[in-house]
Coordinates of C-alpha atoms and ligand atoms in Angstrom, one line a residue:
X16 CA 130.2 87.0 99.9
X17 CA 130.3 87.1 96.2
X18 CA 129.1 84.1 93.6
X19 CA 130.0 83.6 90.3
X20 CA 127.2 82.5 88.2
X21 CA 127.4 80.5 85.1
X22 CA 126.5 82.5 82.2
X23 CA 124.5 80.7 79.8
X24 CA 125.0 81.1 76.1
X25 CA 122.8 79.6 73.5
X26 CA 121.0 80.0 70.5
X27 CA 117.7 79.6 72.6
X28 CA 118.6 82.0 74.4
X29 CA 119.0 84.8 71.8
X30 CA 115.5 83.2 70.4
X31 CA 113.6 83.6 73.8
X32 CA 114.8 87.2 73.7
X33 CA 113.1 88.1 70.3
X34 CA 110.2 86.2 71.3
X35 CA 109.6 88.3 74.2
X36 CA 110.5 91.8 72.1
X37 CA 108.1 91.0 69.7
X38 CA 105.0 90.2 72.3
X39 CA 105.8 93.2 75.2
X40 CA 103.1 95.3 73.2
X41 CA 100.2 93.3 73.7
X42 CA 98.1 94.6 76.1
X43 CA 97.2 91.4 78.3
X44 CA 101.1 90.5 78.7
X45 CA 102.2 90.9 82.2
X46 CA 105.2 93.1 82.6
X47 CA 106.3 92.1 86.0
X48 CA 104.8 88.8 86.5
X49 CA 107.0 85.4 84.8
X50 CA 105.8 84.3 81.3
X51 CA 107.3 81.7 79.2
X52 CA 109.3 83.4 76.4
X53 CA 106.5 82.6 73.9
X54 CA 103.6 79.9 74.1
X55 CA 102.5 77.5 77.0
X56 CA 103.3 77.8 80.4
X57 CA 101.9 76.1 83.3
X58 CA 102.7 74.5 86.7
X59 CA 106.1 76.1 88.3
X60 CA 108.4 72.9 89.0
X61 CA 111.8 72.1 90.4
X62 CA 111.8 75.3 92.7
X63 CA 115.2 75.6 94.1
X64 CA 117.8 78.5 95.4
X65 CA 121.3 76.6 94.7
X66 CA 124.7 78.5 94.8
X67 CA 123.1 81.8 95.3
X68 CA 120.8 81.4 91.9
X69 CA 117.4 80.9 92.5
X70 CA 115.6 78.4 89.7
X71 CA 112.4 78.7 87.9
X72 CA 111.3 75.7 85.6
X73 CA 108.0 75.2 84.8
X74 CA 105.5 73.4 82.7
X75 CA 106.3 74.5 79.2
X76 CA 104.8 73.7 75.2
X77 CA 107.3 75.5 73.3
X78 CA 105.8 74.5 69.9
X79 CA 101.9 76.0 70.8
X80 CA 99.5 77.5 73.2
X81 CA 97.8 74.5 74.3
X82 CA 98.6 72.2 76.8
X83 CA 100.5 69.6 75.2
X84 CA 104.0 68.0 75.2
X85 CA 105.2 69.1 78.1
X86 CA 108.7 69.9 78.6
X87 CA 110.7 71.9 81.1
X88 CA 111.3 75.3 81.0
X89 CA 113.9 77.3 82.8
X90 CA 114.4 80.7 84.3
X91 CA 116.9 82.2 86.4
X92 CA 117.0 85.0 88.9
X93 CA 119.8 86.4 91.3
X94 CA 117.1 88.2 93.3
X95 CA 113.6 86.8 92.4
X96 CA 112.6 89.9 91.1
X97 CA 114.3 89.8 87.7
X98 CA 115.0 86.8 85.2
X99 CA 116.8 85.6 82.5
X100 CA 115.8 82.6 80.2
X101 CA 118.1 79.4 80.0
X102 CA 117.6 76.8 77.8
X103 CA 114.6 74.3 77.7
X104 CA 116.1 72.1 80.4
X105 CA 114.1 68.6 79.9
X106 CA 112.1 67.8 76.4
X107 CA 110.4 64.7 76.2
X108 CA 112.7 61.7 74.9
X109 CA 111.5 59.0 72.1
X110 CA 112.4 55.3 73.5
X111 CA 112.0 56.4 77.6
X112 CA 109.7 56.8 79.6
X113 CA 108.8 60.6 78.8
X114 CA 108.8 59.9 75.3
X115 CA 104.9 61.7 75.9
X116 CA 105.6 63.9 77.9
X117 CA 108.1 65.6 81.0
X118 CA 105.0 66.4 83.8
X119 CA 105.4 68.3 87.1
X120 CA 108.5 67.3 89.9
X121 CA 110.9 68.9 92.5
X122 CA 114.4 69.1 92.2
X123 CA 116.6 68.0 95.2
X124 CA 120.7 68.4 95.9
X125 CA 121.9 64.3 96.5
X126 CA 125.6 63.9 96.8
X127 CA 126.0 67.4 95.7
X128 CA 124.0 66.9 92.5
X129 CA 120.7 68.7 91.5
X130 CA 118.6 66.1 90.8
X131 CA 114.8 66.2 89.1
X132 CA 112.3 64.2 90.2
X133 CA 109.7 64.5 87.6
X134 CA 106.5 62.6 86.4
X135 CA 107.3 60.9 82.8
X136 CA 104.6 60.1 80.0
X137 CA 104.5 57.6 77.7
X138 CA 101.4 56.2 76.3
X139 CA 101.7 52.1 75.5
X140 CA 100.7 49.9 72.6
X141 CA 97.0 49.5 74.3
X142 CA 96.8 53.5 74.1
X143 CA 96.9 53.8 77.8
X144 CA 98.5 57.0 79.2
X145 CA 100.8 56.0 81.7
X146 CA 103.0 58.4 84.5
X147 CA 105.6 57.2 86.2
X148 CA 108.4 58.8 88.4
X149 CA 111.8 59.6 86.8
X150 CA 114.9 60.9 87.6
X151 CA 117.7 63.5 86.0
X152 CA 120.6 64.8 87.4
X153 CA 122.8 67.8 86.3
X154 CA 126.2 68.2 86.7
X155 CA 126.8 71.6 85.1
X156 CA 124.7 73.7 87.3
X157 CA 121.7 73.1 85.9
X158 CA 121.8 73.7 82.2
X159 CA 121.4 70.3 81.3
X160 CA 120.0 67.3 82.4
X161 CA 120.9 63.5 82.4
X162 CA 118.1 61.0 82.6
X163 CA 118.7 57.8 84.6
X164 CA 119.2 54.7 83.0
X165 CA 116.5 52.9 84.8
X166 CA 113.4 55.6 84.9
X167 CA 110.9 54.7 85.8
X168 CA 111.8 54.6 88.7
X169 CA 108.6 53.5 90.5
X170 CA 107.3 51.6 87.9
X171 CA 103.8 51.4 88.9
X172 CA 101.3 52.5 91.6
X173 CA 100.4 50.4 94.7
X174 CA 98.1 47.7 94.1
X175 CA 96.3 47.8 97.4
X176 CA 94.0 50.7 96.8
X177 CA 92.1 51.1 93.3
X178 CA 94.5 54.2 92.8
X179 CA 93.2 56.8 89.8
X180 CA 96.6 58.6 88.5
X181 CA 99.6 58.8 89.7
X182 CA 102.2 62.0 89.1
X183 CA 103.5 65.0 90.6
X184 CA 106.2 64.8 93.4
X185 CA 107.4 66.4 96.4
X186 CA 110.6 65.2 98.0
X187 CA 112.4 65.9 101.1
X188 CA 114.8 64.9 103.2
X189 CA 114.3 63.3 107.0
X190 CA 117.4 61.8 109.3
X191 CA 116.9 58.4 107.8
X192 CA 116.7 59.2 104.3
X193 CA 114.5 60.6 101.4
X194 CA 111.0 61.2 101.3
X195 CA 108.5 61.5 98.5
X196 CA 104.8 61.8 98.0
X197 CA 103.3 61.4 94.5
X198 CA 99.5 63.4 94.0
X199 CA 97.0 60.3 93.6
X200 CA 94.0 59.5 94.0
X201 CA 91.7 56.9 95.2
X202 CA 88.5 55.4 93.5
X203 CA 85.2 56.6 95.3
X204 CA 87.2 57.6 98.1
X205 CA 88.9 61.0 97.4
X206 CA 92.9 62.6 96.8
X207 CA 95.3 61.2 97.9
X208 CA 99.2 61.8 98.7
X209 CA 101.4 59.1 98.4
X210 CA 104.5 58.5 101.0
X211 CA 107.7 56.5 99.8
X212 CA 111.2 56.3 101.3
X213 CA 114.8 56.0 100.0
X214 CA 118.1 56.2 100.5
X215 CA 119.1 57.1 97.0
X216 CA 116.4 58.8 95.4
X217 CA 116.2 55.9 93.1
X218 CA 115.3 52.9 94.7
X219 CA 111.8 54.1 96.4
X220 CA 109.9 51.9 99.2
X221 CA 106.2 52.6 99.6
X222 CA 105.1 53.8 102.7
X223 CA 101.5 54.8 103.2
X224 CA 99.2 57.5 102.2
X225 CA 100.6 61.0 104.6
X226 CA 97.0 62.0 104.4
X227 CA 93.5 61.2 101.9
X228 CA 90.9 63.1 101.5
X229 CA 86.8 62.6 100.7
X230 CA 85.3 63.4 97.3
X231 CA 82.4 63.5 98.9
X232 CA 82.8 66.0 101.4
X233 CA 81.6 69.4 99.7
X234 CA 82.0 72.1 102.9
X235 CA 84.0 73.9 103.9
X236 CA 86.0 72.8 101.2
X237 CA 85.6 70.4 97.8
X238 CA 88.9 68.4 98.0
X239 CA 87.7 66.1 94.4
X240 CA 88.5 62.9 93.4
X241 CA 92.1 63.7 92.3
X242 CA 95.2 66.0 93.9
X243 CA 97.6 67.2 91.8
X244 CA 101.3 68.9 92.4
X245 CA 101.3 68.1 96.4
X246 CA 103.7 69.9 98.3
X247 CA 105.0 69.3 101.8
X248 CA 106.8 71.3 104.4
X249 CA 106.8 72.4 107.8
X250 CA 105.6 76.2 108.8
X251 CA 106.5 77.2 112.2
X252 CA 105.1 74.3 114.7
X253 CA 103.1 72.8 112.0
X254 CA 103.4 70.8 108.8
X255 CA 101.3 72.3 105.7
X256 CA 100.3 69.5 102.9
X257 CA 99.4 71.5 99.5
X258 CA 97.7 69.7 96.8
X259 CA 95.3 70.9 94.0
X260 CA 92.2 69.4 93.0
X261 CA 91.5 67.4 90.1
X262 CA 87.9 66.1 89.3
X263 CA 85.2 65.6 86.1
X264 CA 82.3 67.7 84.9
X265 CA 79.8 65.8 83.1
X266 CA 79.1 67.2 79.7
X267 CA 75.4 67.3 77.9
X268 CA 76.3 64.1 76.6
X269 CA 77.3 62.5 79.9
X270 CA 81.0 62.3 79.1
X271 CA 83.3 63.5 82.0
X272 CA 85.6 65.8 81.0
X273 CA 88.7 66.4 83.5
X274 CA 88.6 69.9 85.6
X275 CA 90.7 71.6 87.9
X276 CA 89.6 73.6 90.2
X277 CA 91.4 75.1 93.1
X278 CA 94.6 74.7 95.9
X279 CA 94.2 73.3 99.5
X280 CA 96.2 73.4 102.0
X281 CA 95.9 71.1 105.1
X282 CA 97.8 72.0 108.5
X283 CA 98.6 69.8 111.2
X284 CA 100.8 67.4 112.7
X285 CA 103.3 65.0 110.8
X286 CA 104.0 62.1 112.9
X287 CA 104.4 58.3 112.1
X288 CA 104.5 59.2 108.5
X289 CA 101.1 60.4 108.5
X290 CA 99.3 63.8 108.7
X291 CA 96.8 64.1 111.3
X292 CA 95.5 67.7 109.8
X293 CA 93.4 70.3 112.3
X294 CA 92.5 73.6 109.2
X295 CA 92.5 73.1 106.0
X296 CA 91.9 76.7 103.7
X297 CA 92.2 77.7 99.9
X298 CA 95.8 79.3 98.9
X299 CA 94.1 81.4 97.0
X300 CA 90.3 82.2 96.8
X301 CA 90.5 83.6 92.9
X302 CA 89.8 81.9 90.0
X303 CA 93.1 81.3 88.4
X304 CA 95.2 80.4 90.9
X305 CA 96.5 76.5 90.2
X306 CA 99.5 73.7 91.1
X307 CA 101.5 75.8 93.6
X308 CA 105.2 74.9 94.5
X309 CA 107.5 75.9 97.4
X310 CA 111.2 75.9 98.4
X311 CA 113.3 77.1 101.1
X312 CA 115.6 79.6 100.4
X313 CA 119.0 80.3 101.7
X314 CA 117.2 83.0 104.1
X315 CA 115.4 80.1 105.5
X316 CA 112.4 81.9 103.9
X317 CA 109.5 79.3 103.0
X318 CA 108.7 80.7 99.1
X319 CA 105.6 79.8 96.9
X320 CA 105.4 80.6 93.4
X321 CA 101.3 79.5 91.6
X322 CA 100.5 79.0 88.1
X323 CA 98.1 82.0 86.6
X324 CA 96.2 79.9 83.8
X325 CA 94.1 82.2 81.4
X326 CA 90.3 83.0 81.5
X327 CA 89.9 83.0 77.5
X328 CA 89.1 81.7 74.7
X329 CA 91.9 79.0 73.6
X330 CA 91.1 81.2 70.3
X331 CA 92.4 84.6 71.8
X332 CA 95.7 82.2 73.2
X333 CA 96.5 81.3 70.2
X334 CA 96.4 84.4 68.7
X335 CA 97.9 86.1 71.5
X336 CA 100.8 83.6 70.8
X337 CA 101.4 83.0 74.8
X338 CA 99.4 81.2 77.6
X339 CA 99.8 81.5 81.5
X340 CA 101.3 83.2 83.8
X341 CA 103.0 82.9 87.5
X342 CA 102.4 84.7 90.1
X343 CA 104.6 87.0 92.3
X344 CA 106.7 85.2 94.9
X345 CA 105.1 84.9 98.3
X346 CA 106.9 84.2 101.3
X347 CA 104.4 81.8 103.8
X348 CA 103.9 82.6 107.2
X349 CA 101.5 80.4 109.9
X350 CA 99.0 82.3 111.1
X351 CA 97.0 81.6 114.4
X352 CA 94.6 78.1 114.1
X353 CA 96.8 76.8 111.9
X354 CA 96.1 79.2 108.6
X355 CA 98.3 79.5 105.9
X356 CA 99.8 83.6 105.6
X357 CA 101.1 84.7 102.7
X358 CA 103.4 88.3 101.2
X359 CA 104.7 89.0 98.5
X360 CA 108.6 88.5 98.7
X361 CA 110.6 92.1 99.7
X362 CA 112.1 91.7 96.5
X363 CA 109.2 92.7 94.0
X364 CA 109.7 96.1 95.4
X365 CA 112.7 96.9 93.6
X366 CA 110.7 96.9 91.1
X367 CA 108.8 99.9 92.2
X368 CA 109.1 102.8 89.9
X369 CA 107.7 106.6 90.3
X370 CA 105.6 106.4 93.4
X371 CA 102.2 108.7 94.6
X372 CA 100.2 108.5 97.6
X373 CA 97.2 110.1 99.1
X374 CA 95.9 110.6 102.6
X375 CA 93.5 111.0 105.2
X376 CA 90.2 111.3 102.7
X377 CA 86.6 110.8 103.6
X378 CA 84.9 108.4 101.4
X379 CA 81.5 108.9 101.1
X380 CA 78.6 106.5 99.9
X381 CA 77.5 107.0 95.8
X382 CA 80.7 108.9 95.3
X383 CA 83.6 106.9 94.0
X384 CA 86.9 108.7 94.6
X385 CA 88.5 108.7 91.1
X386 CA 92.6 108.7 92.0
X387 CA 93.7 111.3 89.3
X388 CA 97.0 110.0 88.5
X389 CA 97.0 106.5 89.8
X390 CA 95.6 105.2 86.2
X391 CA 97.4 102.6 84.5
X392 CA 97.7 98.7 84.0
X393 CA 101.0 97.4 85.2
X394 CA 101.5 99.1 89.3
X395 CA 101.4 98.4 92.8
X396 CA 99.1 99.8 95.1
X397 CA 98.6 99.7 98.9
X398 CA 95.9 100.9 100.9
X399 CA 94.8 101.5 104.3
X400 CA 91.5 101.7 104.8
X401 CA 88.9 102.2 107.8
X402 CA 85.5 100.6 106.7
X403 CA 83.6 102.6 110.0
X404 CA 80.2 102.8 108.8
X405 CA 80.2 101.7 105.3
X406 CA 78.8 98.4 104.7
X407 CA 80.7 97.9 101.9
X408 CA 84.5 99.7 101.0
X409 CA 86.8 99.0 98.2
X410 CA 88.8 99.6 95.6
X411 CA 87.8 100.1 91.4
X412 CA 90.9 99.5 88.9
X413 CA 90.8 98.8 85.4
X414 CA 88.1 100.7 85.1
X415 CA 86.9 102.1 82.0
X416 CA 85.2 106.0 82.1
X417 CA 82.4 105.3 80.7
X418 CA 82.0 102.3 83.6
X419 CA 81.6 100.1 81.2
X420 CA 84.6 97.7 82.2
X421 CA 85.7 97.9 85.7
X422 CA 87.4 94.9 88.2
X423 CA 86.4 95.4 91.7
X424 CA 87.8 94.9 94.7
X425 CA 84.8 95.2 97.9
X426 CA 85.7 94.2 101.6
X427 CA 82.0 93.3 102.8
X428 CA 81.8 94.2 107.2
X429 CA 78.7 92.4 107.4
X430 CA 80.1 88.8 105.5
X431 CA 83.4 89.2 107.3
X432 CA 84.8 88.7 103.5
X433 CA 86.6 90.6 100.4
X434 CA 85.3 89.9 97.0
X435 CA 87.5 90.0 93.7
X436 CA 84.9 90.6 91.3
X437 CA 85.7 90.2 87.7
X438 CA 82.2 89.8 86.4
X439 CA 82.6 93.3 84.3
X440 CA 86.1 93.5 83.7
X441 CA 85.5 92.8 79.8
X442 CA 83.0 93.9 77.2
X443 CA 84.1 90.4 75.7
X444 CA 82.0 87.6 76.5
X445 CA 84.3 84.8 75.3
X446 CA 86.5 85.6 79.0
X447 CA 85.5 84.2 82.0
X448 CA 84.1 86.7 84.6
X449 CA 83.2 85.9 87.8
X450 CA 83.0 87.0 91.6
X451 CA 85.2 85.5 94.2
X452 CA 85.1 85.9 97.8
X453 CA 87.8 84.9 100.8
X454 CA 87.1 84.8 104.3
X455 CA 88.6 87.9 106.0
X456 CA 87.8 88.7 109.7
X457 CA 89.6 92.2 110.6
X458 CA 90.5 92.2 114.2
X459 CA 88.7 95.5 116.4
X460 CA 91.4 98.2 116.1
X461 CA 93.0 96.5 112.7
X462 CA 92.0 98.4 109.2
X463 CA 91.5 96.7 106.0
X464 CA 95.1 96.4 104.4
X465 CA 94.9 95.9 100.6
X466 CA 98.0 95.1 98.5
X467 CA 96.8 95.4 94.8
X468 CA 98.9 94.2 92.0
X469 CA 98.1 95.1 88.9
X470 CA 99.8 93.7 85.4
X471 CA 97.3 94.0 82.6
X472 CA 95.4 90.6 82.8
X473 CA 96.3 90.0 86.3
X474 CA 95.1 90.9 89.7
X475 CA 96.9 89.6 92.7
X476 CA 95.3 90.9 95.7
X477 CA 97.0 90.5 99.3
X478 CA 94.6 91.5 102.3
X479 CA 95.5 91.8 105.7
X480 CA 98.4 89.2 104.9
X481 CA 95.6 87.2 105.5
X482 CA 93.9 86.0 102.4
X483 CA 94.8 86.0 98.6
X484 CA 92.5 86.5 95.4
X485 CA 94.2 86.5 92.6
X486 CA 92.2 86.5 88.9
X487 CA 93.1 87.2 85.0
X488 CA 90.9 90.1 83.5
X489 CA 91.3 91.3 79.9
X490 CA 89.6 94.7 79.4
X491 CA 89.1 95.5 75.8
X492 CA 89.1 99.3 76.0
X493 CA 92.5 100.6 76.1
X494 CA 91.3 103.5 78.3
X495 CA 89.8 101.1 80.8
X496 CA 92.7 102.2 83.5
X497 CA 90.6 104.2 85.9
X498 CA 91.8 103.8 89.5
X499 CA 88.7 104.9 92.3
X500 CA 87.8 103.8 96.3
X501 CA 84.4 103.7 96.9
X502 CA 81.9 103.1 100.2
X503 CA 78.7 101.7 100.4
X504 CA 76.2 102.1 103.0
X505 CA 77.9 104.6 104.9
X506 CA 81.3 106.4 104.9
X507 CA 84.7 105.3 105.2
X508 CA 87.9 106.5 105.7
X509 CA 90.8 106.0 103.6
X510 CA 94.4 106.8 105.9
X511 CA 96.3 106.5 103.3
X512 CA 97.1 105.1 99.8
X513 CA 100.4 104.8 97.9
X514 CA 100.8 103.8 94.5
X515 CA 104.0 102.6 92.6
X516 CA 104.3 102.2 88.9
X517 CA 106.1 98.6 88.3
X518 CA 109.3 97.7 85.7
X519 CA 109.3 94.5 83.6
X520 CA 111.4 91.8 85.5
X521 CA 113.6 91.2 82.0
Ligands
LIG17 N1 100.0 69.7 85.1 C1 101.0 68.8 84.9 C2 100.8 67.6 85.7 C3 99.9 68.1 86.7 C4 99.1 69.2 86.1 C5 101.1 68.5 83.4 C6 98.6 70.2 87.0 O1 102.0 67.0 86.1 O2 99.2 67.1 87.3 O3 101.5 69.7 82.8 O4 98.4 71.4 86.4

């Protein structure tokens, strides 16, 4: 079956195309990972795979590198490995209720028509900020975008909880209508996830909370007092709610300032419009992983894409001209207890280029393994890898030959864990560089399976299809592209390692 897909022109177009010409040489601009054509870029919105085109929008500045006036950016893609830019599809609007600002939402198909669900911003004549749910509907394929008439459409939160913020959506559809949850958050309680219903997607009836959490819970996981960008959807026999966690640091002074931190997912049962959830796990365990969003695809394939927020100075953004990143498409799988699994989509490998492997080598403790050949800053590598009596095993990229700037990746027996460890990927001490470790517990006859990707600031590591680390590094040697394995301990074997370099998605 063949499509026909619109073909977009427009001036923006043209101008997204020069913009991204004239920043492909800097060395921390991913190649194969999205970007925004120039400038800010955050949360991925409005996920959706409709008449064979699959839709990118996301959190967008187009005017700076900082997060402010968000609008809605658009990408498209006929196989989720390459894109094209479309115009900005949602700006904010003086006289409604986005005049301030177009936040994070879904995007539905009602009656045939796309239809955006999105968070709109407009501060009032006391100053106050407030976010309320809106509506847009398209009715030329997407390009642009018709507010309705009567946005807000939920015009303010419930008023029997002391409810701190209100935005970000998730909607989907049940036998008896619409369903929506709005990221929220309860006073000295914890996150929350908001439940309405509707039959039109404009008129919305509150529900219930699907599931709260407790800010004061710390282990195993630190849910805040705020979750952002929920998502909801069922995975095999369970549901999966996916929110990210909002809370305040307390500056010298004693001022909270706001703070993100990481994405949770909790899986359980949804019944009586409630979750009842039995695991709850980080998507990713890296640093820069933030406000994922899913869709089904026509393959019935369950696909995530996160937001890759920068580790620098706001200083080096602006120069840079760009901020953020997404990360590769991952198709989610359930794993046994309940655990979240994620891949990459099949579809980043056609973006494999000249390929290498190695096999069947010994590695032995205080001898790294320098891969002659696999240097570089924008490839895929896959490895097999049997730790046997090394305490530690891993992988060194980035690397720089004097050592001076190296990203390592270390699977630790002993912990049962793999550590992304950024904490010397830069001789520059204005990017963040730190260690993060994931749970990983290798079943007896399994080896360690690491899928590296690596596109200049970003490493997006897959192991076992188990866990996922994912973190921005900015080396500032532009020889620091040393590839090496390494044991610790004790010796290891590597089976076999194949590396591929990767093409630019544009
Ligand atoms: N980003 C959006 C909000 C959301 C936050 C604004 C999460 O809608 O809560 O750009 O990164």
């Amino acid at each position: 079956m063949s499509f026909s897909f619109p073909q977009v022109v427009h001036p923006y177009v043209e101008q997204a195309r020069q913009h991204r010409a004239r920043l492909a040489a800097d060395p921390h601009r991913p190649a194969y990972h999205f970007t925004a054509p120039a400038n800010w870029l955050n949360d991925p919105n409005g996920l959706i795979q409709h008449d064979g085109l699959y839709h990118l929008f996301y959190q967008h500045n187009p005017h700076a590198t900082v997060s402010a006036t968000k609008h809605w950016g658009h990408a498209v893609s006929r196989d989720l490995a390459h894109w094209e830019d479309w115009p900005i599809a949602l700006a904010p609007a003086p006289g409604t209720a986005d005049q301030d600002g177009c936040f994070s939402g879904c995007i539905v198909v009602h009656n045939g028509d796309p239809t955006m669900i999105y968070t709109g911003v407009r501060v009032d004549e006391t100053g106050r900020k407030r976010q309320r749910p809106c509506v847009a509907v398209s009715y030329d394929g997407m390009v642009t975008w018709e507010r309705y008439a009567g946005n807000p459409v939920i015009p303010a939160p419930p008023t029997d909880m002391d409810i701190f913020a209100f935005r970000d959506h998730a909607v989907w559809r049940e036998a008896d209508g619409w369903y929506h949850l709005v990221g929220s958050g309860i006073r000295q309680v914890g996150g929350a996830a908001l439940l309405y219903r509707s039959d039109d997607l404009v008129n919305w009836e509150y529900l219930n909370p699907l599931y709260v959490g407790d800010m004061h819970q710390l282990d195993p996981l630190f849910t805040g007092i705020m979750w952002e960008c929920p998502d909801f959807f069922r995975l095999g026999d369970r549901h999966m709610l996916v929110v990210s966690v909002f809370d305040h640091v307390r500056g010298d002074t004693g001022a909270a300032f706001p703070m993100i931190h990481h994405s949770v997912y909790f899986s359980g049962d949804y019944a009586d419009h409630c979750l009842t959830a039995s695991y709850a796990g980080l998507v990713d365990y890296g640093r820069s992983w933030y406000a994922p969003q899913s869709f089904t695809d026509d393959q019935g394939r369950r696909i995530m894409f996160g937001w890759l927020r920068e580790e620098r100075a706001f200083e080096a953004q602006r120069a840079a001209g760009w901020s953020g990143a997404m990360s590769l498409p991952r198709v989610l799988t359930l794993r046994p207890n309940g655990r979240l699994g994620q891949t990459p989509v099949p579809e980043v490998e056609l973006l494999r280029g000249v390929s290498q492997s190695w096999e069947g080598l010994t590695l032995s403790p205080g001898e790294p393994l320098v891969l002659d050949g696999a240097e570089g800053n924008t490839f895929e590598l896959v490895a097999e890898l049997w730790p046997a009596e090394a305490a530690r095993v891993g992988l060194i990229a980035r690397a720089a030959p004097d050592g001076s700037e190296a990203t390592r990746i270390v699977y630790d027996q002993a912990e049962g864990r793999v550590t992304l460890d950024t904490s010397q990927a830069s001789l520059d001490p204005a990017t963040r560089r730190v260690a993060r470790h994931a749970p990983l517990r290798i079943a007896q006859g399994e080896p360690l399976r690491l899928r590296v990707f690596v596109d200049r600031s970003i490493v997006e590591v897959f192991a076992n299809d188990d866990v996922c680390i994912t973190s921005r590094v900015y080396p500032t040697k532009p020889d620091s592209l040393g590839v090496a394995l390494f044991a610790e301990g004790g010796s290891a074997r590597l089976e076999w390692l194949e590396r591929w370099a990767m093409r630019g998605i544009w």
